[in-house]
Structure formats: C-alpha cells, structure tokens
Amino acid sequence: MWVTSDLLVLMIPATAKRRTSCGLSFDFHTDCASSNAETACAWFRGPGATSTQHTSRAQTSSSKQEQTRHHHHNRLTTFQTPPDLFKLIKKESRGPTTQQAQIDDFSPGGYTPKVQLPYQTMPGQIHRKIEIERRRREYLKLDIAQLLAEKGIDSNLLMPRHQTSREEHVTTEVPPVSDYLPLEMFDNEDYDCRTPQDWLALGYDEASPDRKPIPAKALLPTTDKSPPEDPKSPFLEYRWHFVGVLDYSKEKSQYLVQKADENGRVRNKEGKPILNGGYEKGITPMLTAGQYWVPRIRLLFSAEDPRVFAERVQFALNLRKNTQANILYNLSVDCMPIWSGTPSLDTHSIQRIKERVLSTPGIRPEILQECIGPLEKEIKLEYDRAMNRIVFDKIVMSHPEDLHITLPQKEPERTPQMGRVSVPDYAFEKNRTAFTNSSLLTKPEVICVLGEIRAECIRVAAMSLFHTTFTKPLRLEEFERTQSQKHEQVGLFLRDQWVTTLRNIIHSNLRDIGPGWNNLNESCWEYKMSKLCRLMSLVRYNLQDSLRFMVQDSLVRQAQLLLDACQSVLTCPQDLVWGNDLITSPYKPKKTPLFLVDLVLDQTGVCYSSPLENFEISIINLFDKGILATHNVPQLDKFVMPQPFTGIFSLESVGLLEPAVSELKKKVRLALRQAAIPLRAYAAEYEKHLELHNLDIETLLKAHSQGEQTAQEVKKQAVHHLKEQEKLDHSLPSSIVIGPFTVSVKTVRQALSKKRSALASAVLDHFALKLRNQVDDACEQCKLISKKLYEKPNSIEELAEHRDWMKQIPDQLKSPKELIDKTLSDYELLDEFFHNVSDEDLVRKWKDIGWPSKIMNQMKAVAAQHDEDEEHFQKMHLVDQNNFQDGLDSLQVLVAGFETRTDIDRAHETANEVRRASEQLKETQTMAQTYNNRERLFGIPITNYDRLQKIIKDFQPFSDLWATTSDWLRCHKSWLNDPLSIIDPEKLECNVLDALKTMHKCVKQFKDIPECQRVAADICSKIEDFRLYIPLIQSLRNPGMRSRHWQVLSDQIQINIKPKANLTFSCCLELGLQKHVDEIVRVAEAAGKEYAIEQALDKMEHEWSTVIFDVLPYKETGTYILKSPDEAFQLLDDHIATTQSMSSPFKKPFEERIATWESKLRLTQDVLEEWLMCQSSWLYLEPIFSSDDINRQLPVEGKRYQKMERTWRKVMKNAFHKRQVIDLCPDGNLLDSLKECNKLLELVQKGLSEHRETK
C-alpha cells in the first residue's frame, strides 16, 4: 500500500506503533525518510504510471521513480515515526498546491488530468483517483516558461512582430529576421488530449447547471490597455499568466480567457464570479480589460501535461521556421532577373517537345494550337527559373553566413540494385532415378486402393444434385423444397458415408503393408517424404474430379430440363399480345410443365401468386446451393492418418463463378425471362376485369343511390349483371399451360362470377331497402301525426294551437298515401326476380296501408276531449286573475316605500332591492299580457291593467337614482384605487357622462320628494367634480406615451412620475398632477401624434409582410420568371407618398426609421423596374441564344449572354426560395447585378442588330 505525504500525516499516531484493523503492527523508522528530498518525494508519489498517450514522453522519469520505489520497497519492513516528520514534510512541499480555498472561482474538475485507467481497480494496481492526484500535483509543479527555456525557446518571442527601423529604441530582443507568420497556423492538434467542448465541460460542478472558468496559463501581454494595443507591436512584452478560460469560438478557433487577480480569482466588474462565460440572457458581453481571445498554442490548461505542451510549441516553432525559410528561398529565386549570359532553351528542344505533345492520342490539334504559344512561354520561363535557382544555390552555399537563407533539402536519389538468375546444371541420371523412386504402382495393395477408389468415384460422378423427374407441376416453394432436400441428401452422403467408405478402402488395403513408403503410421516429417503422401494426393485429385463431373453433369441436366420446358416460348417477341382467346394456349411444352402459379387480381393490378422475377432468382440460387453442397467434403488425410494432421481441409469442387457455370446460368436466366413474356401478355388480358374485381359493391350502390332510380332502371341493371356472369363462365378457363408454367385461373373465374351475381343481388337488395325505407317514412309520418293527436294540452294556448293543427291533418295524409301506393307497385319487380323479402318487410307494408283510416278515427275522439279541456282552463283563468290583483296591491306598497330610502351609505343595499323590485314588475307585466291573450281565446271581455303601468312609471325614477348611485360609487372607488394601467379612458368618459345625465334627470323628477332630490343633487355634484379629471386620466392613459414623454413631463412639472404597474389615480392626485393638467395634456397630445406616425409605419411594414413574388417555371429552361408584381408597384406608390407626407414636427423620434423605410421602398422600386426590364429582354433573347448556331456566329455576344444568364438564373433561384418582396428587393448588390445584366443585354441586342444588318 502506497501512502501520499498528506495522508501520512493523518495516519501517524502519538505512539511509535499503530495496529491496523487486520491485526498487523507497523513501526515507522527514521531511515524511511531519506535525506535526499527527491528520493523521498518519489517514494511518496509511488509508481510513475502515465497515460498511454504520453507514455513515451515520460518514460525516463517513470523509470527513475520505479527504481526508487523498488529500492525503498526492499528496505521497507516496518515504519517508525521520525521525530522531525513535520519539518521534513514542510521541506518537501514545493510549488503550487491543488488544495481548494474556501471560496474558489474554478471548478475542481478544471484541475483533473486525463488518465486512461479502469474505474474498477484490480488488486496490485494503482487506484485511478491516486494516479489523478499524483499527476495533478506533478503538473502544477512544472513551469511552462522554464520548460520552454530549457528547449531554448523564449516565450516573449513566440508572437510575430512588426519590423522596426534601427533608430527606434526596442526594449525586447528581436532576431535579425523576425517571424511574421502566426504560430497557431502550425499548431498540431494531435497533441491535444481533449476537444474544446471537453475542456469547457470541466467547468461544470456536480448538480449545477452553471459553468465556471477553467484554470489555465496563457501567453498574454504584461500590461492591459483599453483599447488593446497592437498584439504585433515590438514594444509589447509577453509572458505566461494564470487565467480562467471563459468560452470557445468555433469560428475563430480561439478561447476567451481572463487574467486572474492577485488572489487568483476571476471576477467581473462588479466583483462577482463569472459563470457561463459571462453570457446573461442572450447578451454577448464586450471584452473588458484583462480579457483576450487566444489560440490553443498560447493556452496551457492546468489539467494537461506541461511537458507535452512544450513539445507542441517546439513542433510548431520548427514547422514555422521551415515554412518561412522555404517562402524566403522561393521568393528570392522568383525575384532574380534573367541574365543575358544564362543559357536558354534551344529551338530544337522546343520543337521536339511540340512534336511529342502533338503526337499524343486523343489530342485535338485545332484546340491545342491556341494554347501552344502560352505553353511555350511558360516552359521557357520555368527553364530560366531553374537556371537562376542553380546560380542562387551556388551563391548561398558559398556565403551561408551572410545571406541567412536555408536551402531546401533534396531527397537522395536511389539507384535500383541489379541482379541475375543462375541456372543450375541438369543431372539427368539423378533425375531418372528420382522419377523411378516416385512411381506409385510398385505395390499391389496400392493398385487395389486406386481401383476401388476409382469405382467409388465413378458411382459419385453418376449421382445428381437435382431432382429432375416430376409427375405434376409444383409451386415455386415446393420446387425449392424438393431441390433443397436433394442437395442436403447428396451433401450428407458425400461428407459422411462416402468419406467413411473411402477411409475403409485405404485402411483395409494398407494396414498390413508394414514400414516403408506406404506406412500408415508415419510421422509428419516422414509422411511428407513418403510415397503415401503422393498416393493421398492422387486420391484427392480423383475425388475432386468425381465431384466436378457430378456437379457439371447435374447442372447440365437441370439446365436442359428448364430449357426444354421453355422451348416453346423462346421465340416470343417482347411486345407479345395474347389475344381474346383465353382458353387455348399455343405455347404448350412437350412434357409436363414444371411450375404451378395462380393468377391473382388485386388492387395493384394483375399478377401471379409467385412473382415471375422470383423464378429466375430462385433457380439461380438453387444452382449455387447445389454447388455449395459439394464444397465442404473433407479430405481423407486426417481420417486415414490422424497423427501428422491437426486440421481438416475440404476437397475442391466447381466454383460459383467458373465460366461454364456462368454460361449455364446465363442460358437459364434468358430462358426464364423469355418464358415470362407470354405470362405477362396473358395476365394483361385480365386487366379489363380489374375494374369488376376491385369494384366495391357498397361504393357502387352509394353512387347509384345519389340519383333516384326507377324500377325499370333497377331491372335493367340486374339483367345486365346476370348476363355478364354467364359470359364469364364460358370465356375463362380453369387452368392453362404456358411454357414451363401451369396457370390456375379457377379462383379468378369463380371470384368474377360471384362478383357479378353479388352485384345483381346487391342491386335488388338496395332496391328492397329503398322500398323498406319508403314504407318506414310513410309509417313514421303517420306515427308522428297519431302521437301528436294524443298529446294533452296544458293551457288554453296549447289547446287553440292543437285545434289549428288538426285542421291540416287531411292535407298531411296525402303525401304518405301517395308514397304507399307507389311502394306497392314497386314490390312487384322483386317478385319478378323471385327475390326473397323478409317477413318483417311484409308486416310493415300491410301495417302502413291501414294508417290513414286509423288516424281519421282518432281525430273524432280527440275533438270531444278538447271541449272538456276548454271549460276546465276557463275556470282556472278566473282564479289566477283574482290572485294577480292582490299582487298589484303589494307592488304598489313596495314602490311607495322607496320614498323613505335616502341614506347614501346604504346605496348598494338599496340598489339591490331596486333591482329585485324591477324584476318583479317585469314578471307582473308579462303575466298581464298573458291574461289578456287568454281572455281573447275564451271570447270574454278584456281586463284593463292601467294601474300596473302607473306603478311602473312611479318606480322608474327610484330605479335610475339608486342604480346609478351604486354604479357611480363602485366605479369611482375603482378609478381611484385600481392601477392606472387597467383603466379604459374612453369607457370612463362614457360612464361619467351617462351618470351625470341620469342624475340631472333625477333632480328634476324628485322635485316633490326633497330627500331623494338631495341625494340626486349630492351625487350629481360629485360627478361634476370628477368630470374635471377626465382630460388628466385620458392624457396619462394615452397609448403613445413612452419613456421619453414621461421624462419630458417630469422635467416640465418638476415631479418625478413614471408609469409603474402599481401607479393609481389617487397617487397621481396626491402628487398634485391635477395642478398641471395643461402641461400633461400638451405632452400627451404630442405623444398621440407621434404614436399615429409610429402606427402608420407599423401598418406599412405589416402590409408588406403579405406581398410575395409569384415565381413561375419557364418552359424547359430550368429557371423561373416573375409574374408582373402590380400589387407591389401599387403599394410602393402609396407607401412612398405616405412616407413623404410624414413632414409633421412630431416625426423627430422616427426620422431615422422614416428615412430608412423610404430608402428601402425606393430601392425596392428601382430593383423591380430593373428586374422587369431584364426579364423582358431575357425572354426575347433566350430562344435566340439557346441555339448553338447563333453562339458560333456571335461568340462575343454569346459569352456576354451566358454571363448574364448565370446571374439571372442565380437571382431567379434566390427569388423562388425567398419570395418575400420587402426582404428580397432592398439589396444594393441585387440592384447592381440587375443593372449589370441589363448592360450586357443591351450590348447583346446591339451586336445582334448589327449582325442582322450585315446579312
């Protein structure tokens, strides 16, 4: 167990020993703390394991730590507390620490190095967290400036500088030739262990959505100035600063950093921690002092290895140095003048180059002649440059210290090595002896083996991989299953029984032969040198030949079987038409057809149960499966002699892609494709039956039910369907043979025949349903009449209405009686076709016939009952009238009582009582009208209710007084105390004026009731007083009031007033705003006029939002044209005139917006005019220059037209995808493009006119 220095302090007790939980005791000896500080630190850190990415870079330090660990591990037996332990630990504490302060602006994850160790630690391995802690401490101890200095890199010189004159005083050391290319151009991102998103993700704490800054060091200027100084200034000094990384810009590929303060914190101007890069509510902050955008090469994260970063900087510096040297070298060569004494390329060489170029196949000389001149100049220039380069290289190599130029390194030329092949002498005698020794036919046992194996091979070669004898046609699935079973049977025989038989043949003949050339018990090395190996090879070749013969013969027989079946259809043309005879087939094979398919009619069309394409695919797949069945037959070597062999190899058979196999597949594929031609032609003849087959009976009946059909029309349809059914039974076969296929048509014929029969039955059923509905309709009408006759009236009004209705019953019965008579005659059609009608329909029919007479009998009984009801209702009416008179007396007393109600404090209570009394009066007035109507129905004198009208007239003033008083008190309180923002000034004014008018009326009406008149006068006075505040409220609630108006108002009246949400009118009165009504009204009027201008601008912009271009495709050109934008032109004229008329003195807040809008409209107008002019010219020239002949005759005009058309197509494509007129047209670039197009079109038209004049 390895213990860090921090944990060690916690583990040391006061005594010299500590007993662990497992019972072991450790003594801390003083010799464990070495006087060598580096050795002690290395022991505390433990093994120096590093990530796999940086293993090679830290190999040296790791090995040292490993040696130190083993050295002390061997001495470590017990531990004893040294007396000066704390001094030693304090002495070993060096550099920064990762201990977090109480308040830290950085996330702990910002210090976490990346390690590639498992999260679950196995026994004996270093824990992942311990390794992270060790690396974190190690990285913080390293100084990037010191590491770069050790590599000879000055951090201050990493930035490119501007060149300065020698007279200027420069504080920093600048090399003779300054670096001018940015270092980030040569940064190698392979050194980076994290992506920018991963670095920023280190700023998130657990369970916190906010991202903190990530600690790092950045190469930044030592002084922060605002505005920032030129970063390439030679007077600017750079060094590594501790910073917090705030954000990353993908467009710049730079990080946003901020310098930390003296306490190591990263704070904003308010002293608060910066979260989420300083972005708040979608607002991008401006760079403040101490904030910089830096590339990755100038930023070292605290969680990455500084040594790897130093190598990264060194790599970029070396690459920049080489790049600048190459640029300087090539620029120097390019700037050299051509010396007259330099040898030039001779004419003979130029001519030889031309001849070789012109002799290249495929070159068009007439085109190449135009390019020969420039190419010749280019070759000569390249030759002169090569001469200058030779001279320049010689000068640089002779004076390298003066020129400061590095020559490019040349790759060494490699000369290919030459070789020869030695031919040995041919030893004839020796080879003849060897040939004699290699003969196999020296033992009778071997000859027996070869003979028996040959017999087995002949038997296998005679077998077949396919089943070729069929007694009836099979469906494709059955055919595949039969052939697959045959493949499996043959494959199983070859891999099992055949191999066993062959093994027994060899064992039975060679087992007693003993040691020698054919010994079955040979070792691996001896076997390869013996004749037995050659014997097994010969056997293997015989087996492979038999497999090949079997496969080839099987394929040929199967292919011939298919070709014979397809023989009769091989000459069918591709556009074959079958004809009207669907029973007789002219394409019958000589033998039984192979395949059985069903003709299928469905929604997609006419097809077969097995798609015809599947036959080709299936047969070819069967060929491949048959071949593959012979590919896994094992060789006999392992079974004959198991000792020398460790694996099992297969015998070679026919390959899937052999030419002979491919040729057979091709023939079969063509034959099956040819066989499909008459099948498709035969199926095409059934397309005329698709409509019938796919016809939905319900849909057909709905279509016919929309129109009224007569009985004769129904009869005609039924007869037509029955005749078509008989025709189908005689014109379609049950099955037909076409080439290798037997087509079953029985299902289709039965389906079509049943469909015709079903159609005939459906027509008659639909007609029977129609008759049933007619019977039901007539019966329902009679039922309704009968039901209504038995309804008992509840009042004299209902009784009078019922008597009037009974007078109309004879006329109402005429329609049902006519319908019943017509239905009875239509039922005879169903009897003619012997169509079954249900018993329920028959019962309904006869019941419907008796309804008219039944209703007439009911009418007589109901009329007698009505006379009795009328007498009863008249008696009830007299009783109700007496009760009604008593109710009028109570109402008169109630109204008179309102004269004593004069308490304003109880106005709401009195108003509620007034409203209830008003409802009672309305109900009483309605009842009076009802009693008068009943008296008219009974035929008795009409009662006069003028007394009720007088009560209503006396009550009306009290209702107006207290209802208006209650409403006024409630509204007045609301207007004073509710927020000013919810008050409607228009409604307020209307309510005040109505209340004032009503109260003036009440004062006049209550001249005889002084107390009520006093209440009305009091309320009227309050309303008059509040009426003076209406202009103030309307001004404060003016919708045009903005912040600037409130500020102006505050300045004028010297009162700070702002439109807060809780501002009430009572607060305004407390502020004394009523004293400044004139100033407030004046400011509000100005705000209202400015608001009118703003509304006019908003309205114009809204009207343009719905104006779009109508872009139409133009012929076959692949581009578009504009439909004349008349609406846009009309709107432009109106809006330009409206904008120009906004010359009011109140337009000042919108001057810039008005000017921008006017320029936008004028630019749109100019663009539309240029656009339509360009389109008109293009429509005229497009058919002319679409001809190649015109382009050859007018090449200059043709190029101009092509240039214009490219721009035109681009503009129209943009208009097609972006059709908003006001968004597309106000574009200066678009106007320039259209003007340029018009200029080109004008030149093209001029050239075209001149060309026509020459003709």
PDB file of N, CA, C and O in Angstrom, residues 1197 1200 1236-1250:
ATOM      1  N   GLU A1197     -21.058  37.999 -78.285  1.00  0.00           N
ATOM      2  CA  GLU A1197     -22.382  38.204 -77.709  1.00  0.00           C
ATOM      3  C   GLU A1197     -22.846  36.952 -76.956  1.00  0.00           C
ATOM      4  O   GLU A1197     -23.561  37.058 -75.950  1.00  0.00           O
ATOM      5  N   ARG A1200     -21.295  37.012 -73.557  1.00  0.00           N
ATOM      6  CA  ARG A1200     -21.972  38.011 -72.722  1.00  0.00           C
ATOM      7  C   ARG A1200     -23.346  37.504 -72.256  1.00  0.00           C
ATOM      8  O   ARG A1200     -23.748  37.682 -71.102  1.00  0.00           O
ATOM      9  N   GLU A1236     -26.097  45.360 -64.150  1.00  0.00           N
ATOM     10  CA  GLU A1236     -25.053  44.753 -64.987  1.00  0.00           C
ATOM     11  C   GLU A1236     -25.677  43.833 -66.033  1.00  0.00           C
ATOM     12  O   GLU A1236     -25.238  43.803 -67.191  1.00  0.00           O
ATOM     13  N   CYS A1237     -26.705  43.063 -65.646  1.00  0.00           N
ATOM     14  CA  CYS A1237     -27.392  42.191 -66.614  1.00  0.00           C
ATOM     15  C   CYS A1237     -28.033  43.020 -67.726  1.00  0.00           C
ATOM     16  O   CYS A1237     -27.963  42.649 -68.910  1.00  0.00           O
ATOM     17  N   ASN A1238     -28.651  44.137 -67.374  1.00  0.00           N
ATOM     18  CA  ASN A1238     -29.279  44.986 -68.398  1.00  0.00           C
ATOM     19  C   ASN A1238     -28.240  45.573 -69.350  1.00  0.00           C
ATOM     20  O   ASN A1238     -28.476  45.698 -70.554  1.00  0.00           O
ATOM     21  N   LYS A1239     -27.067  45.947 -68.813  1.00  0.00           N
ATOM     22  CA  LYS A1239     -25.998  46.451 -69.689  1.00  0.00           C
ATOM     23  C   LYS A1239     -25.539  45.377 -70.659  1.00  0.00           C
ATOM     24  O   LYS A1239     -25.350  45.631 -71.849  1.00  0.00           O
ATOM     25  N   LEU A1240     -25.348  44.151 -70.136  1.00  0.00           N
ATOM     26  CA  LEU A1240     -24.932  43.054 -71.012  1.00  0.00           C
ATOM     27  C   LEU A1240     -25.998  42.750 -72.055  1.00  0.00           C
ATOM     28  O   LEU A1240     -25.681  42.504 -73.232  1.00  0.00           O
ATOM     29  N   LEU A1241     -27.264  42.765 -71.643  1.00  0.00           N
ATOM     30  CA  LEU A1241     -28.339  42.503 -72.602  1.00  0.00           C
ATOM     31  C   LEU A1241     -28.409  43.585 -73.667  1.00  0.00           C
ATOM     32  O   LEU A1241     -28.689  43.309 -74.846  1.00  0.00           O
ATOM     33  N   GLU A1242     -28.139  44.827 -73.281  1.00  0.00           N
ATOM     34  CA  GLU A1242     -28.141  45.919 -74.254  1.00  0.00           C
ATOM     35  C   GLU A1242     -27.025  45.720 -75.281  1.00  0.00           C
ATOM     36  O   GLU A1242     -27.232  45.907 -76.489  1.00  0.00           O
ATOM     37  N   LEU A1243     -25.836  45.309 -74.792  1.00  0.00           N
ATOM     38  CA  LEU A1243     -24.731  45.048 -75.716  1.00  0.00           C
ATOM     39  C   LEU A1243     -25.049  43.864 -76.621  1.00  0.00           C
ATOM     40  O   LEU A1243     -24.720  43.874 -77.812  1.00  0.00           O
ATOM     41  N   VAL A1244     -25.686  42.834 -76.037  1.00  0.00           N
ATOM     42  CA  VAL A1244     -26.034  41.653 -76.845  1.00  0.00           C
ATOM     43  C   VAL A1244     -27.047  42.034 -77.925  1.00  0.00           C
ATOM     44  O   VAL A1244     -26.914  41.629 -79.099  1.00  0.00           O
ATOM     45  N   GLN A1245     -28.060  42.813 -77.562  1.00  0.00           N
ATOM     46  CA  GLN A1245     -29.055  43.230 -78.546  1.00  0.00           C
ATOM     47  C   GLN A1245     -28.430  44.107 -79.634  1.00  0.00           C
ATOM     48  O   GLN A1245     -28.766  43.993 -80.817  1.00  0.00           O
ATOM     49  N   LYS A1246     -27.506  44.964 -79.243  1.00  0.00           N
ATOM     50  CA  LYS A1246     -26.820  45.807 -80.226  1.00  0.00           C
ATOM     51  C   LYS A1246     -26.012  44.951 -81.192  1.00  0.00           C
ATOM     52  O   LYS A1246     -26.045  45.152 -82.411  1.00  0.00           O
ATOM     53  N   GLY A1247     -25.254  43.971 -80.646  1.00  0.00           N
ATOM     54  CA  GLY A1247     -24.481  43.082 -81.519  1.00  0.00           C
ATOM     55  C   GLY A1247     -25.378  42.262 -82.418  1.00  0.00           C
ATOM     56  O   GLY A1247     -25.049  42.016 -83.586  1.00  0.00           O
ATOM     57  N   LEU A1248     -26.522  41.807 -81.883  1.00  0.00           N
ATOM     58  CA  LEU A1248     -27.445  41.022 -82.697  1.00  0.00           C
ATOM     59  C   LEU A1248     -28.028  41.872 -83.829  1.00  0.00           C
ATOM     60  O   LEU A1248     -28.166  41.393 -84.968  1.00  0.00           O
ATOM     61  N   SER A1249     -28.331  43.143 -83.548  1.00  0.00           N
ATOM     62  CA  SER A1249     -28.862  44.030 -84.596  1.00  0.00           C
ATOM     63  C   SER A1249     -27.818  44.267 -85.680  1.00  0.00           C
ATOM     64  O   SER A1249     -28.131  44.253 -86.881  1.00  0.00           O
ATOM     65  N   GLU A1250     -26.583  44.506 -85.300  1.00  0.00           N
ATOM     66  CA  GLU A1250     -25.519  44.703 -86.289  1.00  0.00           C
ATOM     67  C   GLU A1250     -25.305  43.455 -87.125  1.00  0.00           C
ATOM     68  O   GLU A1250     -25.064  43.538 -88.333  1.00  0.00           O
TER      69      GLU A1250
END
